[in-house]
PDB file of C-alpha atoms in Angstrom:
ATOM      1  CA  UNK A   1       2.508  34.088 -46.221  1.00  0.00           C
ATOM      2  CA  UNK A   2       1.708  32.945 -42.638  1.00  0.00           C
ATOM      3  CA  UNK A   3       2.453  35.141 -39.661  1.00  0.00           C
ATOM      4  CA  UNK A   4       5.036  32.613 -38.383  1.00  0.00           C
ATOM      5  CA  UNK A   5       6.927  32.537 -41.749  1.00  0.00           C
ATOM      6  CA  UNK A   6       6.775  36.312 -41.842  1.00  0.00           C
ATOM      7  CA  UNK A   7       8.303  36.674 -38.314  1.00  0.00           C
ATOM      8  CA  UNK A   8      11.035  34.112 -39.113  1.00  0.00           C
ATOM      9  CA  UNK A   9      12.013  35.778 -42.359  1.00  0.00           C
ATOM     10  CA  UNK A  10      12.141  39.290 -41.068  1.00  0.00           C
ATOM     11  CA  UNK A  11      14.528  38.813 -38.105  1.00  0.00           C
ATOM     12  CA  UNK A  12      15.059  41.857 -35.954  1.00  0.00           C
ATOM     13  CA  UNK A  13      13.480  44.302 -38.411  1.00  0.00           C
ATOM     14  CA  UNK A  14       9.917  43.267 -37.466  1.00  0.00           C
ATOM     15  CA  UNK A  15       7.605  44.782 -34.926  1.00  0.00           C
ATOM     16  CA  UNK A  16       4.474  43.121 -33.779  1.00  0.00           C
ATOM     17  CA  UNK A  17       1.613  44.932 -32.189  1.00  0.00           C
ATOM     18  CA  UNK A  18      -1.463  43.331 -30.616  1.00  0.00           C
ATOM     19  CA  UNK A  19      -4.753  44.748 -29.524  1.00  0.00           C
ATOM     20  CA  UNK A  20      -7.783  43.266 -27.955  1.00  0.00           C
ATOM     21  CA  UNK A  21     -11.215  44.894 -27.566  1.00  0.00           C
ATOM     22  CA  UNK A  22     -14.617  43.450 -26.557  1.00  0.00           C
ATOM     23  CA  UNK A  23     -17.937  44.374 -28.238  1.00  0.00           C
ATOM     24  CA  UNK A  24     -21.367  43.479 -26.981  1.00  0.00           C
ATOM     25  CA  UNK A  25     -22.392  42.161 -30.298  1.00  0.00           C
ATOM     26  CA  UNK A  26     -22.334  38.692 -31.963  1.00  0.00           C
ATOM     27  CA  UNK A  27     -19.135  37.545 -33.775  1.00  0.00           C
ATOM     28  CA  UNK A  28     -21.267  37.571 -37.013  1.00  0.00           C
ATOM     29  CA  UNK A  29     -22.063  41.323 -36.656  1.00  0.00           C
ATOM     30  CA  UNK A  30     -18.584  42.361 -35.527  1.00  0.00           C
ATOM     31  CA  UNK A  31     -16.906  40.351 -38.257  1.00  0.00           C
ATOM     32  CA  UNK A  32     -19.238  41.839 -40.844  1.00  0.00           C
ATOM     33  CA  UNK A  33     -18.280  45.405 -39.665  1.00  0.00           C
ATOM     34  CA  UNK A  34     -14.520  44.801 -39.636  1.00  0.00           C
ATOM     35  CA  UNK A  35     -14.542  42.931 -42.967  1.00  0.00           C
ATOM     36  CA  UNK A  36     -16.386  45.632 -44.832  1.00  0.00           C
ATOM     37  CA  UNK A  37     -13.589  47.501 -46.602  1.00  0.00           C
ATOM     38  CA  UNK A  38     -15.738  50.648 -46.806  1.00  0.00           C
ATOM     39  CA  UNK A  39     -15.529  50.961 -42.997  1.00  0.00           C
ATOM     40  CA  UNK A  40     -11.800  51.534 -43.149  1.00  0.00           C
ATOM     41  CA  UNK A  41     -12.340  55.106 -44.411  1.00  0.00           C
ATOM     42  CA  UNK A  42     -14.572  55.797 -41.375  1.00  0.00           C
ATOM     43  CA  UNK A  43     -12.151  54.437 -38.690  1.00  0.00           C
ATOM     44  CA  UNK A  44      -9.010  56.009 -40.226  1.00  0.00           C
ATOM     45  CA  UNK A  45      -7.994  59.508 -39.106  1.00  0.00           C
ATOM     46  CA  UNK A  46      -9.231  62.222 -41.437  1.00  0.00           C
ATOM     47  CA  UNK A  47      -5.863  63.903 -41.813  1.00  0.00           C
ATOM     48  CA  UNK A  48      -4.512  60.861 -43.646  1.00  0.00           C
ATOM     49  CA  UNK A  49      -6.951  61.523 -46.413  1.00  0.00           C
ATOM     50  CA  UNK A  50      -7.350  57.715 -46.602  1.00  0.00           C
ATOM     51  CA  UNK A  51      -9.424  56.464 -49.584  1.00  0.00           C
ATOM     52  CA  UNK A  52     -10.186  53.033 -50.990  1.00  0.00           C
ATOM     53  CA  UNK A  53      -9.486  53.195 -54.769  1.00  0.00           C
ATOM     54  CA  UNK A  54     -10.402  49.584 -55.576  1.00  0.00           C
ATOM     55  CA  UNK A  55     -12.135  46.815 -53.708  1.00  0.00           C
ATOM     56  CA  UNK A  56     -14.311  43.842 -54.885  1.00  0.00           C
ATOM     57  CA  UNK A  57     -17.942  44.865 -55.407  1.00  0.00           C
ATOM     58  CA  UNK A  58     -19.085  41.475 -54.243  1.00  0.00           C
ATOM     59  CA  UNK A  59     -17.414  41.819 -50.914  1.00  0.00           C
ATOM     60  CA  UNK A  60     -14.185  40.267 -49.541  1.00  0.00           C
ATOM     61  CA  UNK A  61     -13.008  36.754 -50.085  1.00  0.00           C
ATOM     62  CA  UNK A  62      -9.691  34.840 -49.881  1.00  0.00           C
ATOM     63  CA  UNK A  63      -7.462  36.283 -52.550  1.00  0.00           C
ATOM     64  CA  UNK A  64      -9.342  39.626 -52.822  1.00  0.00           C
ATOM     65  CA  UNK A  65      -7.171  42.711 -53.469  1.00  0.00           C
ATOM     66  CA  UNK A  66      -7.925  46.085 -51.995  1.00  0.00           C
ATOM     67  CA  UNK A  67      -6.141  49.255 -53.054  1.00  0.00           C
ATOM     68  CA  UNK A  68      -5.859  52.414 -50.992  1.00  0.00           C
ATOM     69  CA  UNK A  69      -4.512  55.918 -51.227  1.00  0.00           C
ATOM     70  CA  UNK A  70      -3.479  58.079 -48.297  1.00  0.00           C
ATOM     71  CA  UNK A  71      -1.163  60.980 -47.383  1.00  0.00           C
ATOM     72  CA  UNK A  72       1.311  60.744 -44.571  1.00  0.00           C
ATOM     73  CA  UNK A  73       2.929  64.140 -43.654  1.00  0.00           C
ATOM     74  CA  UNK A  74       1.834  65.314 -47.080  1.00  0.00           C
ATOM     75  CA  UNK A  75       3.474  62.463 -48.967  1.00  0.00           C
ATOM     76  CA  UNK A  76       1.102  60.463 -51.212  1.00  0.00           C
ATOM     77  CA  UNK A  77       1.186  56.669 -50.546  1.00  0.00           C
ATOM     78  CA  UNK A  78      -0.395  53.925 -52.557  1.00  0.00           C
ATOM     79  CA  UNK A  79      -1.149  50.701 -50.711  1.00  0.00           C
ATOM     80  CA  UNK A  80      -2.404  47.318 -51.956  1.00  0.00           C
ATOM     81  CA  UNK A  81      -3.364  44.461 -49.616  1.00  0.00           C
ATOM     82  CA  UNK A  82      -4.577  40.925 -50.250  1.00  0.00           C
ATOM     83  CA  UNK A  83      -6.928  38.831 -48.152  1.00  0.00           C
ATOM     84  CA  UNK A  84      -4.808  35.763 -47.444  1.00  0.00           C
ATOM     85  CA  UNK A  85      -7.220  33.985 -44.957  1.00  0.00           C
ATOM     86  CA  UNK A  86     -10.964  34.327 -45.062  1.00  0.00           C
ATOM     87  CA  UNK A  87     -12.936  32.264 -42.432  1.00  0.00           C
ATOM     88  CA  UNK A  88     -16.099  34.094 -41.411  1.00  0.00           C
ATOM     89  CA  UNK A  89     -16.946  34.811 -38.668  1.00  0.00           C
ATOM     90  CA  UNK A  90     -13.773  33.583 -37.014  1.00  0.00           C
ATOM     91  CA  UNK A  91     -10.817  35.251 -38.681  1.00  0.00           C
ATOM     92  CA  UNK A  92      -9.326  37.074 -41.609  1.00  0.00           C
ATOM     93  CA  UNK A  93      -5.782  37.982 -42.461  1.00  0.00           C
ATOM     94  CA  UNK A  94      -4.593  40.663 -44.865  1.00  0.00           C
ATOM     95  CA  UNK A  95      -1.036  41.305 -45.995  1.00  0.00           C
ATOM     96  CA  UNK A  96       0.613  44.092 -47.944  1.00  0.00           C
ATOM     97  CA  UNK A  97       1.373  43.492 -51.675  1.00  0.00           C
ATOM     98  CA  UNK A  98       2.596  47.041 -52.239  1.00  0.00           C
ATOM     99  CA  UNK A  99       3.036  49.854 -49.780  1.00  0.00           C
ATOM    100  CA  UNK A 100       5.196  51.678 -47.293  1.00  0.00           C
ATOM    101  CA  UNK A 101       6.455  48.643 -45.388  1.00  0.00           C
ATOM    102  CA  UNK A 102       8.926  45.904 -46.145  1.00  0.00           C
ATOM    103  CA  UNK A 103       6.112  43.621 -45.005  1.00  0.00           C
ATOM    104  CA  UNK A 104       2.731  43.919 -43.220  1.00  0.00           C
ATOM    105  CA  UNK A 105       0.582  41.064 -42.038  1.00  0.00           C
ATOM    106  CA  UNK A 106      -2.613  41.925 -40.090  1.00  0.00           C
ATOM    107  CA  UNK A 107      -4.536  39.200 -38.427  1.00  0.00           C
ATOM    108  CA  UNK A 108      -8.114  39.719 -37.113  1.00  0.00           C
ATOM    109  CA  UNK A 109      -9.695  37.086 -34.792  1.00  0.00           C
ATOM    110  CA  UNK A 110     -13.337  37.114 -33.413  1.00  0.00           C
ATOM    111  CA  UNK A 111     -13.955  35.120 -30.356  1.00  0.00           C
ATOM    112  CA  UNK A 112     -17.369  34.757 -28.745  1.00  0.00           C
ATOM    113  CA  UNK A 113     -16.963  35.760 -25.052  1.00  0.00           C
ATOM    114  CA  UNK A 114     -19.288  36.754 -22.268  1.00  0.00           C
ATOM    115  CA  UNK A 115     -22.323  37.407 -24.468  1.00  0.00           C
ATOM    116  CA  UNK A 116     -20.293  39.456 -26.989  1.00  0.00           C
ATOM    117  CA  UNK A 117     -17.208  39.332 -29.176  1.00  0.00           C
ATOM    118  CA  UNK A 118     -13.587  39.752 -28.354  1.00  0.00           C
ATOM    119  CA  UNK A 119     -11.650  41.058 -31.220  1.00  0.00           C
ATOM    120  CA  UNK A 120      -7.899  40.166 -31.265  1.00  0.00           C
ATOM    121  CA  UNK A 121      -5.844  42.038 -33.737  1.00  0.00           C
ATOM    122  CA  UNK A 122      -2.153  41.518 -34.347  1.00  0.00           C
ATOM    123  CA  UNK A 123      -0.020  43.346 -36.961  1.00  0.00           C
ATOM    124  CA  UNK A 124       3.525  42.307 -37.856  1.00  0.00           C
ATOM    125  CA  UNK A 125       5.380  45.058 -39.731  1.00  0.00           C
ATOM    126  CA  UNK A 126       8.930  45.563 -40.908  1.00  0.00           C
ATOM    127  CA  UNK A 127      10.607  48.433 -42.586  1.00  0.00           C
ATOM    128  CA  UNK A 128      13.279  48.425 -45.290  1.00  0.00           C
ATOM    129  CA  UNK A 129      16.740  48.074 -43.626  1.00  0.00           C
ATOM    130  CA  UNK A 130      18.835  51.162 -43.230  1.00  0.00           C
ATOM    131  CA  UNK A 131      22.027  51.187 -41.005  1.00  0.00           C
ATOM    132  CA  UNK A 132      21.026  54.068 -38.692  1.00  0.00           C
ATOM    133  CA  UNK A 133      17.208  53.746 -38.904  1.00  0.00           C
ATOM    134  CA  UNK A 134      16.451  51.265 -36.197  1.00  0.00           C
ATOM    135  CA  UNK A 135      14.980  53.615 -33.585  1.00  0.00           C
ATOM    136  CA  UNK A 136      13.231  55.539 -36.424  1.00  0.00           C
ATOM    137  CA  UNK A 137      11.625  52.270 -37.654  1.00  0.00           C
ATOM    138  CA  UNK A 138      10.390  51.441 -34.171  1.00  0.00           C
ATOM    139  CA  UNK A 139       8.981  54.831 -33.596  1.00  0.00           C
ATOM    140  CA  UNK A 140       7.315  54.817 -37.094  1.00  0.00           C
ATOM    141  CA  UNK A 141       5.674  51.356 -36.507  1.00  0.00           C
ATOM    142  CA  UNK A 142       4.317  52.524 -33.162  1.00  0.00           C
ATOM    143  CA  UNK A 143       2.906  55.646 -34.827  1.00  0.00           C
ATOM    144  CA  UNK A 144       1.464  53.597 -37.578  1.00  0.00           C
ATOM    145  CA  UNK A 145      -0.377  51.230 -35.254  1.00  0.00           C
ATOM    146  CA  UNK A 146      -1.808  54.150 -33.356  1.00  0.00           C
ATOM    147  CA  UNK A 147      -2.993  55.758 -36.628  1.00  0.00           C
ATOM    148  CA  UNK A 148      -4.601  52.641 -37.940  1.00  0.00           C
ATOM    149  CA  UNK A 149      -5.980  51.261 -34.724  1.00  0.00           C
ATOM    150  CA  UNK A 150      -9.713  51.176 -35.153  1.00  0.00           C
ATOM    151  CA  UNK A 151     -10.607  51.355 -31.527  1.00  0.00           C
ATOM    152  CA  UNK A 152      -9.808  52.976 -28.224  1.00  0.00           C
ATOM    153  CA  UNK A 153     -10.584  52.443 -24.536  1.00  0.00           C
ATOM    154  CA  UNK A 154      -9.419  49.910 -22.019  1.00  0.00           C
ATOM    155  CA  UNK A 155      -7.255  47.206 -23.342  1.00  0.00           C
ATOM    156  CA  UNK A 156      -6.382  49.182 -26.443  1.00  0.00           C
ATOM    157  CA  UNK A 157      -2.660  49.654 -26.957  1.00  0.00           C
ATOM    158  CA  UNK A 158      -3.185  53.080 -28.564  1.00  0.00           C
ATOM    159  CA  UNK A 159      -5.214  54.358 -25.610  1.00  0.00           C
ATOM    160  CA  UNK A 160      -3.005  52.915 -22.813  1.00  0.00           C
ATOM    161  CA  UNK A 161      -0.425  55.485 -23.768  1.00  0.00           C
ATOM    162  CA  UNK A 162      -0.359  59.005 -22.318  1.00  0.00           C
ATOM    163  CA  UNK A 163      -3.057  61.106 -23.884  1.00  0.00           C
ATOM    164  CA  UNK A 164      -1.719  62.801 -26.947  1.00  0.00           C
ATOM    165  CA  UNK A 165      -2.877  65.007 -29.786  1.00  0.00           C
ATOM    166  CA  UNK A 166      -4.388  62.109 -31.639  1.00  0.00           C
ATOM    167  CA  UNK A 167      -6.153  60.464 -28.782  1.00  0.00           C
ATOM    168  CA  UNK A 168      -9.450  62.343 -29.256  1.00  0.00           C
ATOM    169  CA  UNK A 169      -9.498  61.146 -32.855  1.00  0.00           C
ATOM    170  CA  UNK A 170      -8.935  57.503 -31.748  1.00  0.00           C
ATOM    171  CA  UNK A 171     -11.768  57.857 -29.325  1.00  0.00           C
ATOM    172  CA  UNK A 172     -13.992  59.199 -32.096  1.00  0.00           C
ATOM    173  CA  UNK A 173     -13.151  56.159 -34.259  1.00  0.00           C
ATOM    174  CA  UNK A 174     -13.753  53.787 -31.344  1.00  0.00           C
ATOM    175  CA  UNK A 175     -17.176  55.297 -30.662  1.00  0.00           C
ATOM    176  CA  UNK A 176     -17.990  55.245 -34.401  1.00  0.00           C
ATOM    177  CA  UNK A 177     -17.432  51.413 -34.448  1.00  0.00           C
ATOM    178  CA  UNK A 178     -19.621  50.920 -31.375  1.00  0.00           C
ATOM    179  CA  UNK A 179     -22.415  53.118 -32.808  1.00  0.00           C
ATOM    180  CA  UNK A 180     -22.358  51.349 -36.136  1.00  0.00           C
ATOM    181  CA  UNK A 181     -22.592  47.974 -34.442  1.00  0.00           C
ATOM    182  CA  UNK A 182     -25.474  49.154 -32.267  1.00  0.00           C
ATOM    183  CA  UNK A 183     -27.351  50.272 -35.300  1.00  0.00           C
ATOM    184  CA  UNK A 184     -26.864  46.936 -36.995  1.00  0.00           C
ATOM    185  CA  UNK A 185     -24.489  47.972 -39.784  1.00  0.00           C
ATOM    186  CA  UNK A 186     -22.223  50.600 -41.137  1.00  0.00           C
ATOM    187  CA  UNK A 187     -23.045  54.344 -41.107  1.00  0.00           C
ATOM    188  CA  UNK A 188     -21.726  54.297 -44.625  1.00  0.00           C
ATOM    189  CA  UNK A 189     -24.369  51.853 -45.976  1.00  0.00           C
TER     190      UNK A 189
END
């Protein structure tokens, strides 16, 4: 499902978050890092106990399914996403097949800029409707974006907010991404 169709179908229940960050590496290297499903465990906060339970051994491709397990406030959550668009090293899009949201569509774009790469991420989410849950949904979607934001620093939505309990963890994730790219790969490989 395209982002435009998703936004039209979800009406006022949707929340869209966008984030941009620049890396001093080629689009090919940055795309390779972000598209390696194993790196999700490294850039997700440890308290979520985020684990990939199933991913294609041959790497990602259009139609690939990835399954995750995590805990949010002690509640176990199973999540399955599908790669809907796969266009290395320019873009990829994943959407939720099963999980905590009514819908989730996450777009990653990689643009060569000033000798490096600008990563533009947007995530459209919506929650199941509940008559009195509107403010709770908005708050939950903001918390979710901060939790799963892989980066920090200037231009990062999660770090433009007042420093909070989780900001040190977001900074740790941001630095881990930068270190891995400097070393030419993933610290997990």
